[in-house]
CSV table of C-alpha atoms in Angstrom, one decimal:
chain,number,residue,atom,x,y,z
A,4,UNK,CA,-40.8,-35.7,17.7
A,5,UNK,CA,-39.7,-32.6,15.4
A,6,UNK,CA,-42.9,-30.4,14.7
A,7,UNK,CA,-42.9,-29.1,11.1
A,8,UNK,CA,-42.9,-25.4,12.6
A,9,UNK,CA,-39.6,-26.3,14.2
A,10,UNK,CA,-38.2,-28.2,11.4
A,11,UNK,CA,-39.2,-24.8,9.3
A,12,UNK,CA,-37.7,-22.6,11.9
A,13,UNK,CA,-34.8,-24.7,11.7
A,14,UNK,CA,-33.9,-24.2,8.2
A,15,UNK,CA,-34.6,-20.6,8.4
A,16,UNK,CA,-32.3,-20.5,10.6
A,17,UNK,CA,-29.6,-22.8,8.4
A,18,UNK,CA,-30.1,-20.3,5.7
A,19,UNK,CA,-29.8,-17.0,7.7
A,20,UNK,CA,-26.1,-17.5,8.4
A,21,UNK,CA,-24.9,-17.6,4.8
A,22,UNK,CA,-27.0,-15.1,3.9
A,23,UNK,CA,-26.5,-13.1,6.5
A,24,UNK,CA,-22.5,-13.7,5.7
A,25,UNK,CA,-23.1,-12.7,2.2
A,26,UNK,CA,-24.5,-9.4,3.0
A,27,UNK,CA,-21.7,-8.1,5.2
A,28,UNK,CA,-19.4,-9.5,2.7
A,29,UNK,CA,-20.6,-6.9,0.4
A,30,UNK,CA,-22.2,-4.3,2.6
A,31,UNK,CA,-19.7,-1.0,2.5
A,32,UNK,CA,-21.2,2.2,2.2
A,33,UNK,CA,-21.2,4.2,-0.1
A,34,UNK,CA,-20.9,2.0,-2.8
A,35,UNK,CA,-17.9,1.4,-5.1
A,36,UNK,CA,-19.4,2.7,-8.0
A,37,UNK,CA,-20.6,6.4,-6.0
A,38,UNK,CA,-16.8,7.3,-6.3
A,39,UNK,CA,-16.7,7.5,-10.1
A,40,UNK,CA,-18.0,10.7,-10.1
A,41,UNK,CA,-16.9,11.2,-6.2
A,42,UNK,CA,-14.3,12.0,-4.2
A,43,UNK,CA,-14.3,10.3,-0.5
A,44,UNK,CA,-14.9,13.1,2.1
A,45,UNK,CA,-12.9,10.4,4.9
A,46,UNK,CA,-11.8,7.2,4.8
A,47,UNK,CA,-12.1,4.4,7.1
A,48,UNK,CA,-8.2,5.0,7.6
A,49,UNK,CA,-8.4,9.1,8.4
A,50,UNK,CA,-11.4,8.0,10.9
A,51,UNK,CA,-8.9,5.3,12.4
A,52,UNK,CA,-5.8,8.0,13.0
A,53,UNK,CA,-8.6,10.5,14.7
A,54,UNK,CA,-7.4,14.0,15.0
A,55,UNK,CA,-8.9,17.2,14.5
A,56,UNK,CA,-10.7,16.7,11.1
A,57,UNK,CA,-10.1,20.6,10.1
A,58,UNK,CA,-6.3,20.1,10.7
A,59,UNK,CA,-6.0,17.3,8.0
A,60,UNK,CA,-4.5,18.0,4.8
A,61,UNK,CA,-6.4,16.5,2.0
A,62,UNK,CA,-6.6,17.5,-1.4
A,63,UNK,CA,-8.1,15.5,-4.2
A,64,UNK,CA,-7.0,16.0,-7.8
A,65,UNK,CA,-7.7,14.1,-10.6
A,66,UNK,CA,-4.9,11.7,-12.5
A,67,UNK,CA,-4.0,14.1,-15.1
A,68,UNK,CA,-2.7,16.7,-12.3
A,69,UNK,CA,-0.4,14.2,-11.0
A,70,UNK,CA,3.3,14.2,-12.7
A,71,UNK,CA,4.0,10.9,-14.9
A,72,UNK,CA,6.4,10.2,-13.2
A,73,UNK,CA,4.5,9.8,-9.9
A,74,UNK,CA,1.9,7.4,-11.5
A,75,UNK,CA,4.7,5.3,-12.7
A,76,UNK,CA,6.4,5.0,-9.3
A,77,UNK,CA,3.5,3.9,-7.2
A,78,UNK,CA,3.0,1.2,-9.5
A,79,UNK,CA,6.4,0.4,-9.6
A,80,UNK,CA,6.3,0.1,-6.0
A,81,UNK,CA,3.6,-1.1,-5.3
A,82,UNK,CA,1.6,-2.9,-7.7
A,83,UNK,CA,3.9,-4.0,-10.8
A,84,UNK,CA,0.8,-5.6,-12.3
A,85,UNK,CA,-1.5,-3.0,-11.6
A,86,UNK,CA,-2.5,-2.7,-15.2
A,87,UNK,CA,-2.9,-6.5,-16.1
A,88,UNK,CA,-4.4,-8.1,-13.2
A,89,UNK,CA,-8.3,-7.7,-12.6
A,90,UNK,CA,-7.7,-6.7,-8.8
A,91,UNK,CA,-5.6,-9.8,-7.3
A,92,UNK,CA,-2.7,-10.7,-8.2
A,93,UNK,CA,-2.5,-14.2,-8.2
A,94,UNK,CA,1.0,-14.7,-9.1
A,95,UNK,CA,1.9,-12.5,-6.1
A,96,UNK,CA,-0.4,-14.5,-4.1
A,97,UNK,CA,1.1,-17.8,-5.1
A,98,UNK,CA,4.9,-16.4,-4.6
A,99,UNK,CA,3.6,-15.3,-0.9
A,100,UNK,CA,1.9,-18.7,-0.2
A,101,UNK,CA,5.4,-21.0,-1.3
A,102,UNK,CA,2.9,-22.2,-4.1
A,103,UNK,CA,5.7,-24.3,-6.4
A,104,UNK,CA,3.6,-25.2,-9.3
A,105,UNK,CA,3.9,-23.2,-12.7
A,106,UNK,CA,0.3,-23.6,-13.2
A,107,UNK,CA,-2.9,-24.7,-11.8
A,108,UNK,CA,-5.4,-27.0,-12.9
A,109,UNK,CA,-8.2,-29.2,-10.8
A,110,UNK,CA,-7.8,-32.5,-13.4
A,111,UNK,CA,-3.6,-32.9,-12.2
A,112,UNK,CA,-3.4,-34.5,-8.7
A,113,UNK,CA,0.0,-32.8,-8.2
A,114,UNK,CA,-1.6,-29.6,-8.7
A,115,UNK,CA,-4.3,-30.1,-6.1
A,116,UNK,CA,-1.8,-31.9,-3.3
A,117,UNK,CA,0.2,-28.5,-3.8
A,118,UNK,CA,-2.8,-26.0,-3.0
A,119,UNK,CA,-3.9,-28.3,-0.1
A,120,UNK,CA,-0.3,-27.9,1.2
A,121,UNK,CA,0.1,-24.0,0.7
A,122,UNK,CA,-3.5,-23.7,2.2
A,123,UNK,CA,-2.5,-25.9,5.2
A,124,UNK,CA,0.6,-23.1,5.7
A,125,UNK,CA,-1.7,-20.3,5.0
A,126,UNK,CA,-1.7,-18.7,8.8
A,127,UNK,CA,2.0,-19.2,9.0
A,128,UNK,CA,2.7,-17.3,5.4
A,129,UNK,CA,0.2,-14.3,6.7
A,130,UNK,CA,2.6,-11.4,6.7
A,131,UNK,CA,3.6,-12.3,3.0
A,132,UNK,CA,0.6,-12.5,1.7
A,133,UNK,CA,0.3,-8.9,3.3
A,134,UNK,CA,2.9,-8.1,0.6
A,135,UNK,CA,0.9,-9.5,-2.4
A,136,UNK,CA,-1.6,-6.9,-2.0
A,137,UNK,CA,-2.4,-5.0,-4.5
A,138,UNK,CA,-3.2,-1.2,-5.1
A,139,UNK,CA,-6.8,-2.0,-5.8
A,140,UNK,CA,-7.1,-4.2,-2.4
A,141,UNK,CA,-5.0,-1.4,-0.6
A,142,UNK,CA,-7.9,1.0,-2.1
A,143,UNK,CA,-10.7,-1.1,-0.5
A,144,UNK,CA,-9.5,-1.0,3.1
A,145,UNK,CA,-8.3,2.4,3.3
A,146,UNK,CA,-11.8,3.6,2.3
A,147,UNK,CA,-13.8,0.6,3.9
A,148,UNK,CA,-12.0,-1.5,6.5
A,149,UNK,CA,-9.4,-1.8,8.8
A,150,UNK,CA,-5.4,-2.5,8.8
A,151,UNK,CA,-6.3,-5.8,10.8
A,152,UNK,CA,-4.8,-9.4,10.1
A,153,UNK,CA,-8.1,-11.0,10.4
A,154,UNK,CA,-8.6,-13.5,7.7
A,155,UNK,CA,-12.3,-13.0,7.2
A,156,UNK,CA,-11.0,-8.9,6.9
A,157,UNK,CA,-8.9,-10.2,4.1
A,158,UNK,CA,-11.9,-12.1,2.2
A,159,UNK,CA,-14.0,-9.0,2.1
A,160,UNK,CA,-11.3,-7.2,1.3
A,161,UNK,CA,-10.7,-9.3,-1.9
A,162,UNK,CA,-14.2,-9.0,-2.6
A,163,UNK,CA,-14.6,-4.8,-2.4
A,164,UNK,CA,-11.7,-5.3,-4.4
A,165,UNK,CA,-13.4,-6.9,-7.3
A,166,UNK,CA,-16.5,-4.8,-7.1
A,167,UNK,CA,-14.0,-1.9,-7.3
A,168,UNK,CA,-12.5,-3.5,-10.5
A,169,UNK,CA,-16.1,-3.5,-12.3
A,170,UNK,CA,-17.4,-0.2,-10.8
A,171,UNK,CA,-14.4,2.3,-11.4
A,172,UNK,CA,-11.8,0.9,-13.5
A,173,UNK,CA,-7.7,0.9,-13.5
A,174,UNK,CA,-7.5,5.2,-14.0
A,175,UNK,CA,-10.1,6.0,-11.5
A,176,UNK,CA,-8.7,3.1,-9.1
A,177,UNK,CA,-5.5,4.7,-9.4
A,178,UNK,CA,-6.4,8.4,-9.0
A,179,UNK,CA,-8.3,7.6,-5.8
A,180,UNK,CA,-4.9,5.2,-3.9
A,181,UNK,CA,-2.8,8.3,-4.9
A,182,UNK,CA,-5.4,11.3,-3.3
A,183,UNK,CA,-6.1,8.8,-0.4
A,184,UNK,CA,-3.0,7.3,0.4
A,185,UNK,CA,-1.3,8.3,4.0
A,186,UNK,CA,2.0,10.0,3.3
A,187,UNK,CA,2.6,11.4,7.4
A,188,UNK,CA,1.3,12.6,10.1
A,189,UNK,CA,-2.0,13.7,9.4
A,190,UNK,CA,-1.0,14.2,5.5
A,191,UNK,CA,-3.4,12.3,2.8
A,192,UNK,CA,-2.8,12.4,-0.7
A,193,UNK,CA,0.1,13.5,-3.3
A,194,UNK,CA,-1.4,16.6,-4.1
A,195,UNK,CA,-1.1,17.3,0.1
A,196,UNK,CA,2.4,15.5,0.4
A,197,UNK,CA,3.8,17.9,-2.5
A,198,UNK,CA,2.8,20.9,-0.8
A,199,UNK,CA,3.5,20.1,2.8
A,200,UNK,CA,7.5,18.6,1.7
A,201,UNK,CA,8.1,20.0,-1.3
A,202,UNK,CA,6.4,23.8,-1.9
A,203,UNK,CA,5.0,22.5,-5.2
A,204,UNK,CA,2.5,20.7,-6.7
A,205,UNK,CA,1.8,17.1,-7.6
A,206,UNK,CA,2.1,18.2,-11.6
A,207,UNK,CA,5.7,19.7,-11.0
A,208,UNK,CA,7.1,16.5,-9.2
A,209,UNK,CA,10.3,15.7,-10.3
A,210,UNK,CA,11.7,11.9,-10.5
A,211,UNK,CA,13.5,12.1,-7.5
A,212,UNK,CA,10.7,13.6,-5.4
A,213,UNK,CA,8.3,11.5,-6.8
A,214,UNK,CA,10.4,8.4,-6.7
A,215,UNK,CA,10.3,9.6,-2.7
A,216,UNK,CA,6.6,9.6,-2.1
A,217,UNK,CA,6.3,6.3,-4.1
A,218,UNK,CA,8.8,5.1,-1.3
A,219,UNK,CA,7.0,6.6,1.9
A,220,UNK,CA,3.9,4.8,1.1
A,221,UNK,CA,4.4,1.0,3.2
A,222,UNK,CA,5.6,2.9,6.5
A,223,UNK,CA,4.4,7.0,6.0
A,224,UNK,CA,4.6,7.7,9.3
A,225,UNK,CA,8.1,6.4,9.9
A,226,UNK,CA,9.7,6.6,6.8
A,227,UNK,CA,8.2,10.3,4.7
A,228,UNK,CA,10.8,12.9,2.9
A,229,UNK,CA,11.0,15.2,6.4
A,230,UNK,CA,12.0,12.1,8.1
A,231,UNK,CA,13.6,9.4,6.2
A,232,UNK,CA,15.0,5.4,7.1
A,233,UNK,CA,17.8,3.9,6.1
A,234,UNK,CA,15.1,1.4,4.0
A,235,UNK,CA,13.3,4.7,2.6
A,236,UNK,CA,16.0,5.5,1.3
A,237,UNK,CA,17.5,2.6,-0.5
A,238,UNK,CA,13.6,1.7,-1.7
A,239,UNK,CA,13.5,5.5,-2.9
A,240,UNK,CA,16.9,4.4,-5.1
A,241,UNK,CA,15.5,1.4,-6.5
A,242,UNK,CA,12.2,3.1,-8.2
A,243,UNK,CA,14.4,5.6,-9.4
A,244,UNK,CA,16.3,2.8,-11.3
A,245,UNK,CA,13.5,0.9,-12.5
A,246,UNK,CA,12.1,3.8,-14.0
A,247,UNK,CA,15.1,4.9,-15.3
A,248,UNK,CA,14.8,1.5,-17.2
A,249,UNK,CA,17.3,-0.7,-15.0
A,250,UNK,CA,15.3,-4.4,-15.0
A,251,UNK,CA,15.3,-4.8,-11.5
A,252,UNK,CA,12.4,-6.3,-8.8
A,253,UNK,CA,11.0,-3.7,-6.7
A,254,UNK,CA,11.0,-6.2,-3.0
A,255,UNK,CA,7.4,-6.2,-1.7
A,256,UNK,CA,7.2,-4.9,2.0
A,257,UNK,CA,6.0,-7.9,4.7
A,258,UNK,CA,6.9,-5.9,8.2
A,259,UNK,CA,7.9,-2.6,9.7
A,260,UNK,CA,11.5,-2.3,8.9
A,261,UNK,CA,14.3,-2.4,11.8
A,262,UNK,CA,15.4,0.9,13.5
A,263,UNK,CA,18.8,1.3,12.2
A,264,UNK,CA,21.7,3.7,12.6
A,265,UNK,CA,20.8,7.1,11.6
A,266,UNK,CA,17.4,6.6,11.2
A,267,UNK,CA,16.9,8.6,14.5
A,268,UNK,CA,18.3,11.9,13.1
A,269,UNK,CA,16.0,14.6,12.5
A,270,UNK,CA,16.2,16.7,9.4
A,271,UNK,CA,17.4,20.2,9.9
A,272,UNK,CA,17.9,23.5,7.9
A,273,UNK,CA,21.3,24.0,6.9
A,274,UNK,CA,22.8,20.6,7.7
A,275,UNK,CA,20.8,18.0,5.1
A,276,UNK,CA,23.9,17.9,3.1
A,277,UNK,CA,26.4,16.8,5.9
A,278,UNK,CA,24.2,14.8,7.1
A,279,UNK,CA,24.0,12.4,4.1
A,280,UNK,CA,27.5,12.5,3.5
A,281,UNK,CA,27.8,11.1,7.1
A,282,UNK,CA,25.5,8.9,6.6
A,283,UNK,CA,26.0,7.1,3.0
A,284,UNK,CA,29.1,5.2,4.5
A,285,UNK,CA,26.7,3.8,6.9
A,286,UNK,CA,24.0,2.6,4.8
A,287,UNK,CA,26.3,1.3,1.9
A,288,UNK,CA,27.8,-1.5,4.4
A,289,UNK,CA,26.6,-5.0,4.2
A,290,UNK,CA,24.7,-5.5,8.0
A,291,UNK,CA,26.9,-7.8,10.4
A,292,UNK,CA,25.5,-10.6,11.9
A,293,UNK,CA,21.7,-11.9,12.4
A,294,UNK,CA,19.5,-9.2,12.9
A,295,UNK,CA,18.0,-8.7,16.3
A,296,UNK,CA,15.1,-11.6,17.1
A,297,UNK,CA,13.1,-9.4,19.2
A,298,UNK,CA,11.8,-8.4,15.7
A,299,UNK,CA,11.0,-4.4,14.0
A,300,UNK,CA,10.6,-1.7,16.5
A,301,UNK,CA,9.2,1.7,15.0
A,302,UNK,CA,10.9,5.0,14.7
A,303,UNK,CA,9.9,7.2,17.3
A,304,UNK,CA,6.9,9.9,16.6
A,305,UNK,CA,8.7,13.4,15.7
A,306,UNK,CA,7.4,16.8,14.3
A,307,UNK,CA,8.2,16.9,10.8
A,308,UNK,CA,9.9,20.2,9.7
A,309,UNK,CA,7.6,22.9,8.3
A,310,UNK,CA,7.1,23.8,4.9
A,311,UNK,CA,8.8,26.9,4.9
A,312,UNK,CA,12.1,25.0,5.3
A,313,UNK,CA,14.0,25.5,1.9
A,314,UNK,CA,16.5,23.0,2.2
A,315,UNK,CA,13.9,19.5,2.0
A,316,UNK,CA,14.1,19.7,-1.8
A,317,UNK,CA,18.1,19.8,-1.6
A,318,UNK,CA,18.6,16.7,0.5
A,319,UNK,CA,15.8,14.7,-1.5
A,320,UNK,CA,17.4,15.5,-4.7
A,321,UNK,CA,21.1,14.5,-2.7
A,322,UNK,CA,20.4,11.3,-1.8
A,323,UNK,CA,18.9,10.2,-5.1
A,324,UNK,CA,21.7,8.1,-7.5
A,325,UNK,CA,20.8,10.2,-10.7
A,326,UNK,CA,19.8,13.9,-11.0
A,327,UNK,CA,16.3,15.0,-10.7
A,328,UNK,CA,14.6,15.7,-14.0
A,329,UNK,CA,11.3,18.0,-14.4
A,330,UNK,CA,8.7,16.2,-15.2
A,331,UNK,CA,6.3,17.2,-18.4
């Protein structure tokens, strides 16, 4: 026989779980709304790479010292939407889940035996949905979580990203991705990246440079201006011609991209020019055959060139399709 002090025990225990659930859906510290007024001293992401903390290069500046330019290409390539969505982009997110329907609505039968099909594939479809993040769910787990695949990651994920929405806004959203985002080894931030590859500052970008940052951000440490893929490049050329008004899709990034010929070669003084000459050929051809099954392997870890080296600028602006303009 069930006492009544057990059968009270018992439901306390029924509710704990979702409540408990509820509280470390929303439990990040400190809270969205602190950075209106703050920047983050580290993120979850510079706590993850380690490192000496003194050796980091991290300098926060607000939107309006960022080049137009820049804005406009890490939107472009990143978050097309980024000023009409309200943190997820649910087109994106039906595109990565094979969703088929033009709309949704829970009164049409054919509507609901389509979700309960996309949801069924859901695990399968994971690495796309990876591409339908957004800038303002890329925000939330580089200052909160972790780069992990774990669905119940993703749900809180969606959730700081929503509370981010209320709390801060699209300009303060984006100000913070762009000061925060990893663009190499141990570099955080435009204002950082512009220094460290280009001797100048995030205001004095110029298309081409910051059509290259825009493209460094999926894969920073493989693909960055001092050390640059095959697929950094050709994503570098197509921000350049959307902004330059070409109507062209910007292809989300699902997985590390394959090691391909030339991508080994290390930049060097002197050379940057012949090197892209003798490599354009390359990259131009169509690839032959199916590509490898063993799947992406990384580039290999190398020193990027110091910032003394005068000739970075040069092969930047060399492998862009149109010349670099100042920006206002």
């Amino acid at each position: 026989m069930v006492t009544r002090p057990r059968l009270r025990r018992a439901l306390l225990a029924c509710l704990a779980a979702p409540v408990l659930f509820v509280g470390w859906l929303v439990a990040v510290w400190p809270p969205p709304i602190w950075y209106r007024t703050h920047w983050p001293a580290h993120t979850a992401f510079m706590t993850m790479r380690g490192g000496d903390p003194a050796r980091r290069r991290y300098r926060p500046v607000p939107l309006d010292s960022m080049a137009r330019p820049l804005r406009e290409a890490a939107t472009t390539g990143e978050d097309a939407r980024f000023w009409n969505h309200a943190g997820l982009d649910y087109v994106e997110i039906r595109h990565a889940l094979g969703y088929r329907r033009s709309a949704f609505t829970w009164s049409s039968e054919r509507d609901r035996k389509e979700l309960w099909r996309v949801l069924g594939r859901t695990w399968h479809r994971r690495d796309a949905l990876r591409g339908a993040s957004t800038i303002t769910q890329q925000v939330a787990k580089n200052l909160y979580l972790s780069p992990t695949r774990n669905p119940l990651r993703k749900l809180k994920e969606a959730v700081t990203a929503k509370r981010l929405e209320w709390a801060l806004g699209k300009p303060r959203i984006l100000a913070i991705y762009l000061n925060i985002a990893e663009l190499g080894d141990g570099i955080w931030g435009v204002e950082a990246a512009s220094q460290r590859y280009f001797r100048t500052s995030a205001r004095r970008l110029s298309d081409t440079q910051a059509a290259a940052l825009a493209a460094t951000l999926p894969f920073p440490l493989s693909s960055n201006p001092a050390y640059r893929p095959n697929r950094m490049r050709r994503r570098q050329d197509l921000i350049l011609r959307r902004l330059h008004g070409e109507p062209i899709e910007i292809p989300k990034v699902e997985e590390e991209p394959v090691l391909e010929p030339g991508d080994t070669i290390q930049w060097t003084p002197g050379i940057d020019s012949l090197l892209d000459s003798l490599r354009a050929p390359v990259e131009t051809l169509p690839p032959e055959g199916p590509v490898d099954s063993a799947g992406p392997s990384s580039a290999p870890a190398v020193d990027t060139p110091s910032v003394d080296t005068p000739s970075v600028n040069t092969a930047l602006d060399t492998a862009s399709v149109d010349p670099p303009r100042t920006a206002p």
